[in-house]
Amino acid sequence: MGKGIFYAVSVGAGDPLDMTLRAKQVLEQADVVVAPVTRQGSASAAYTIAAQAADLSRAQILEMLFPMKAHTDYRERLRSGILQPVCAALDEGKLVAMVTLGDVSVYSTASYVRQLLEEKGYETRVAAGVPSFCAGAAKAKQSLCENGETLGILPGVASREVLEQAFDEFDNLVIMKAGRALSWLLPLLEERGLLEHTTMLRDVGMASEYVGSPQAEPYSYFTTLLIRQRGE
């Protein structure tokens, strides 16, 4: 087994200025940068952000395909052999860094990659980042939780039953990648009297960024809702 190190590197929500100094340092030392793409030939959003904040000229770029489809089993896809080039680089003693949007610890495919590589015996590390809901809350000048308030973080693919249970269990909620669920989620929020206490974040840190009413269109894959049930 080689002595290479794999880093899962968070690059933040979209604004290169939000990328951490640690992430910049790791990426500029990397021999290989893994850039996730949603389809062949498309640009990697995470790599594009990273390249604006760090000098990536010395690194080999390795694209890895992760289609953004509901119910995709990324763990199974990773076990299919697409990690072989990463393992080969690590076996050669190289520093390999995979960039990921937001933070590695929050619904990130890079987290699966790191876990599987560690199971194979490779040394892995993580560079933390700013998740979209934190960056968006800052843009909205809004607290996610105060005093003894509780905060629940859920994916937009969660069922109505799960979300309704979360409304009952938490004071405030973050619903990530909520765009496809808004057709039934917005009526639910209206029914509970929560529309006026909900902020929609779309494409935080990107050119198409929007922070405001949850009823504003268009929606996107990177649509997040901040819901304060106690209001402000």
GROMACS .gro file of C-alpha atoms in nm:
model
  232
    1MET     CA    1   0.000   0.000   0.000
    2GLY     CA    2   0.139   0.339  -0.098
    3LYS     CA    3   0.185   0.630   0.136
    4GLY     CA    4  -0.037   0.871  -0.050
    5ILE     CA    5  -0.297   1.080   0.132
    6PHE     CA    6  -0.652   1.146   0.019
    7TYR     CA    7  -0.815   1.476   0.117
    8ALA     CA    8  -1.185   1.552   0.087
    9VAL     CA    9  -1.174   1.928   0.038
   10SER     CA   10  -1.475   2.152   0.094
   11VAL     CA   11  -1.481   2.462  -0.129
   12GLY     CA   12  -1.789   2.632   0.017
   13ALA     CA   13  -2.125   2.713  -0.135
   14GLY     CA   14  -2.017   2.906  -0.443
   15ASP     CA   15  -1.821   3.222  -0.365
   16PRO     CA   16  -1.446   3.153  -0.390
   17LEU     CA   17  -1.390   3.406  -0.110
   18ASP     CA   18  -1.561   3.163   0.127
   19MET     CA   19  -1.306   2.889   0.063
   20THR     CA   20  -1.083   2.834   0.366
   21LEU     CA   21  -0.708   2.888   0.385
   22ARG     CA   22  -0.668   2.519   0.472
   23ALA     CA   23  -0.854   2.416   0.157
   24LYS     CA   24  -0.637   2.650  -0.053
   25GLN     CA   25  -0.318   2.511   0.102
   26VAL     CA   26  -0.416   2.148   0.046
   27LEU     CA   27  -0.521   2.207  -0.314
   28GLU     CA   28  -0.201   2.392  -0.400
   29GLN     CA   29   0.003   2.102  -0.261
   30ALA     CA   30  -0.204   1.832  -0.432
   31ASP     CA   31  -0.058   1.613  -0.705
   32VAL     CA   32  -0.405   1.512  -0.827
   33VAL     CA   33  -0.733   1.704  -0.795
   34VAL     CA   34  -1.049   1.499  -0.836
   35ALA     CA   35  -1.323   1.709  -0.996
   36PRO     CA   36  -1.678   1.570  -0.974
   37VAL     CA   37  -1.896   1.630  -1.282
   38THR     CA   38  -2.266   1.562  -1.333
   39ARG     CA   39  -2.228   1.452  -1.695
   40GLN     CA   40  -1.947   1.384  -1.940
   41GLY     CA   41  -1.811   1.703  -2.091
   42SER     CA   42  -1.966   1.934  -1.831
   43ALA     CA   43  -1.768   2.166  -1.606
   44SER     CA   44  -1.719   2.079  -1.240
   45ALA     CA   45  -1.882   2.349  -1.023
   46ALA     CA   46  -1.658   2.265  -0.727
   47TYR     CA   47  -1.341   2.274  -0.939
   48THR     CA   48  -1.443   2.604  -1.100
   49ILE     CA   49  -1.482   2.761  -0.754
   50ALA     CA   50  -1.155   2.616  -0.628
   51ALA     CA   51  -0.961   2.735  -0.932
   52GLN     CA   52  -1.061   3.095  -0.856
   53ALA     CA   53  -0.915   3.079  -0.505
   54ALA     CA   54  -0.617   2.847  -0.543
   55ASP     CA   55  -0.338   2.788  -0.796
   56LEU     CA   56  -0.412   2.441  -0.934
   57SER     CA   57  -0.164   2.456  -1.220
   58ARG     CA   58   0.070   2.187  -1.081
   59ALA     CA   59  -0.199   1.925  -1.027
   60GLN     CA   60  -0.329   1.656  -1.260
   61ILE     CA   61  -0.707   1.693  -1.297
   62LEU     CA   62  -0.908   1.373  -1.267
   63GLU     CA   63  -1.278   1.401  -1.351
   64MET     CA   64  -1.523   1.166  -1.180
   65LEU     CA   65  -1.883   1.128  -1.300
   66PHE     CA   66  -2.164   1.157  -1.043
   67PRO     CA   67  -2.504   1.200  -1.217
   68MET     CA   68  -2.741   1.417  -1.011
   69LYS     CA   69  -3.034   1.175  -1.009
   70ALA     CA   70  -3.272   1.092  -0.728
   71HIS     CA   71  -3.206   0.764  -0.547
   72THR     CA   72  -2.865   0.714  -0.713
   73ASP     CA   73  -2.664   0.468  -0.503
   74TYR     CA   74  -2.330   0.646  -0.504
   75ARG     CA   75  -2.170   0.393  -0.271
   76GLU     CA   76  -2.249   0.116  -0.519
   77ARG     CA   77  -2.120   0.330  -0.806
   78LEU     CA   78  -1.794   0.390  -0.618
   79ARG     CA   79  -1.750   0.017  -0.563
   80SER     CA   80  -1.786  -0.041  -0.939
   81GLY     CA   81  -1.426   0.052  -1.009
   82ILE     CA   82  -1.430   0.426  -1.079
   83LEU     CA   83  -1.199   0.479  -0.780
   84GLN     CA   84  -0.920   0.280  -0.947
   85PRO     CA   85  -0.733   0.589  -1.080
   86VAL     CA   86  -0.751   0.746  -0.734
   87CYS     CA   87  -0.617   0.430  -0.572
   88ALA     CA   88  -0.337   0.412  -0.832
   89ALA     CA   89  -0.229   0.768  -0.751
   90LEU     CA   90  -0.236   0.696  -0.379
   91ASP     CA   91  -0.034   0.379  -0.434
   92GLU     CA   92   0.229   0.599  -0.601
   93GLY     CA   93   0.248   0.810  -0.284
   94LYS     CA   94   0.067   1.110  -0.428
   95LEU     CA   95  -0.150   1.364  -0.245
   96VAL     CA   96  -0.498   1.340  -0.395
   97ALA     CA   97  -0.761   1.603  -0.319
   98MET     CA   98  -1.128   1.575  -0.413
   99VAL     CA   99  -1.317   1.904  -0.422
  100THR     CA  100  -1.678   1.921  -0.310
  101LEU     CA  101  -1.936   2.198  -0.279
  102GLY     CA  102  -2.035   2.317   0.067
  103ASP     CA  103  -1.895   2.104   0.348
  104VAL     CA  104  -1.785   1.742   0.323
  105SER     CA  105  -1.988   1.645   0.631
  106VAL     CA  106  -2.325   1.756   0.485
  107TYR     CA  107  -2.478   1.531   0.213
  108SER     CA  108  -2.151   1.507   0.022
  109THR     CA  109  -2.046   1.236  -0.222
  110ALA     CA  110  -1.685   1.312  -0.128
  111SER     CA  111  -1.766   1.174   0.215
  112TYR     CA  112  -1.854   0.835   0.058
  113VAL     CA  113  -1.529   0.841  -0.138
  114ARG     CA  114  -1.326   0.913   0.175
  115GLN     CA  115  -1.499   0.639   0.375
  116LEU     CA  116  -1.447   0.375   0.107
  117LEU     CA  117  -1.080   0.467   0.062
  118GLU     CA  118  -1.024   0.449   0.436
  119GLU     CA  119  -1.188   0.105   0.438
  120LYS     CA  120  -0.931   0.004   0.176
  121GLY     CA  121  -0.653   0.111   0.411
  122TYR     CA  122  -0.559   0.451   0.269
  123GLU     CA  123  -0.490   0.753   0.488
  124THR     CA  124  -0.766   1.012   0.451
  125ARG     CA  125  -0.822   1.364   0.581
  126VAL     CA  126  -1.092   1.631   0.556
  127ALA     CA  127  -1.079   2.008   0.500
  128ALA     CA  128  -1.398   2.165   0.632
  129GLY     CA  129  -1.597   2.432   0.450
  130VAL     CA  130  -1.893   2.668   0.461
  131PRO     CA  131  -2.223   2.489   0.382
  132SER     CA  132  -2.481   2.666   0.166
  133PHE     CA  133  -2.730   2.715   0.448
  134CYS     CA  134  -2.469   2.895   0.661
  135ALA     CA  135  -2.354   3.111   0.370
  136GLY     CA  136  -2.719   3.183   0.284
  137ALA     CA  137  -2.813   3.264   0.642
  138ALA     CA  138  -2.530   3.517   0.646
  139LYS     CA  139  -2.660   3.673   0.322
  140ALA     CA  140  -3.009   3.688   0.474
  141LYS     CA  141  -2.868   3.823   0.805
  142GLN     CA  142  -3.066   3.551   0.977
  143SER     CA  143  -2.994   3.326   1.276
  144LEU     CA  144  -3.040   2.954   1.222
  145CYS     CA  145  -3.094   2.896   1.593
  146GLU     CA  146  -3.076   3.105   1.908
  147ASN     CA  147  -3.068   3.035   2.282
  148GLY     CA  148  -3.216   2.688   2.335
  149GLU     CA  149  -3.371   2.652   1.989
  150THR     CA  150  -3.322   2.326   1.800
  151LEU     CA  151  -3.226   2.298   1.434
  152GLY     CA  152  -3.310   2.013   1.197
  153ILE     CA  153  -3.132   1.961   0.863
  154LEU     CA  154  -3.316   1.750   0.606
  155PRO     CA  155  -3.280   1.667   0.235
  156GLY     CA  156  -3.546   1.768  -0.014
  157VAL     CA  157  -3.597   1.401  -0.101
  158ALA     CA  158  -3.739   1.337   0.247
  159SER     CA  159  -4.102   1.223   0.248
  160ARG     CA  160  -4.390   1.444   0.356
  161GLU     CA  161  -4.431   1.224   0.663
  162VAL     CA  162  -4.067   1.276   0.765
  163LEU     CA  163  -4.089   1.652   0.712
  164GLU     CA  164  -4.412   1.686   0.909
  165GLN     CA  165  -4.252   1.494   1.195
  166ALA     CA  166  -3.953   1.729   1.177
  167PHE     CA  167  -4.185   2.031   1.201
  168ASP     CA  168  -4.314   1.889   1.527
  169GLU     CA  169  -3.970   1.801   1.666
  170PHE     CA  170  -3.754   2.103   1.578
  171ASP     CA  171  -3.789   2.477   1.630
  172ASN     CA  172  -3.619   2.563   1.301
  173LEU     CA  173  -3.549   2.364   0.985
  174VAL     CA  174  -3.308   2.365   0.693
  175ILE     CA  175  -3.431   2.175   0.386
  176MET     CA  176  -3.153   2.125   0.131
  177LYS     CA  177  -3.194   2.065  -0.243
  178ALA     CA  178  -3.563   2.132  -0.200
  179GLY     CA  179  -3.645   2.245  -0.556
  180ARG     CA  180  -3.825   1.930  -0.670
  181ALA     CA  181  -4.032   1.914  -0.350
  182LEU     CA  182  -4.166   2.270  -0.360
  183SER     CA  183  -4.483   2.172  -0.548
  184TRP     CA  184  -4.613   2.006  -0.231
  185LEU     CA  185  -4.385   2.164   0.027
  186LEU     CA  186  -4.500   2.524  -0.028
  187PRO     CA  187  -4.870   2.435   0.028
  188LEU     CA  188  -4.764   2.251   0.345
  189LEU     CA  189  -4.578   2.559   0.469
  190GLU     CA  190  -4.881   2.776   0.388
  191GLU     CA  191  -5.107   2.533   0.573
  192ARG     CA  192  -4.887   2.564   0.880
  193GLY     CA  193  -4.863   2.943   0.852
  194LEU     CA  194  -4.489   2.927   0.787
  195LEU     CA  195  -4.447   3.085   0.443
  196GLU     CA  196  -4.372   3.427   0.592
  197HIS     CA  197  -4.116   3.268   0.822
  198THR     CA  198  -3.937   3.087   0.536
  199THR     CA  199  -3.638   3.214   0.338
  200MET     CA  200  -3.542   3.056   0.007
  201LEU     CA  201  -3.176   3.035  -0.091
  202ARG     CA  202  -3.100   2.961  -0.455
  203ASP     CA  203  -2.750   2.909  -0.595
  204VAL     CA  204  -2.581   3.081  -0.299
  205GLY     CA  205  -2.252   3.244  -0.399
  206MET     CA  206  -2.317   3.195  -0.771
  207ALA     CA  207  -2.416   3.443  -1.042
  208SER     CA  208  -2.781   3.327  -1.022
  209GLU     CA  209  -2.797   3.370  -0.643
  210TYR     CA  210  -3.133   3.459  -0.488
  211VAL     CA  211  -3.219   3.509  -0.121
  212GLY     CA  212  -3.580   3.588  -0.037
  213SER     CA  213  -3.938   3.465  -0.070
  214PRO     CA  214  -3.988   3.088  -0.115
  215GLN     CA  215  -4.248   3.163  -0.383
  216ALA     CA  216  -3.996   3.324  -0.618
  217GLU     CA  217  -3.912   3.130  -0.936
  218PRO     CA  218  -3.726   2.972  -1.102
  219TYR     CA  219  -3.605   2.706  -0.863
  220SER     CA  220  -3.284   2.512  -0.908
  221TYR     CA  221  -3.108   2.199  -0.787
  222PHE     CA  222  -2.930   2.417  -0.531
  223THR     CA  223  -3.245   2.547  -0.361
  224THR     CA  224  -3.246   2.552   0.019
  225LEU     CA  225  -3.520   2.661   0.259
  226LEU     CA  226  -3.458   2.816   0.600
  227ILE     CA  227  -3.768   2.782   0.817
  228ARG     CA  228  -3.799   2.955   1.152
  229GLN     CA  229  -4.116   2.826   1.314
  230ARG     CA  230  -4.103   3.081   1.594
  231GLY     CA  231  -4.059   3.365   1.350
  232GLU     CA  232  -3.833   3.661   1.422
   0.00000   0.00000   0.00000
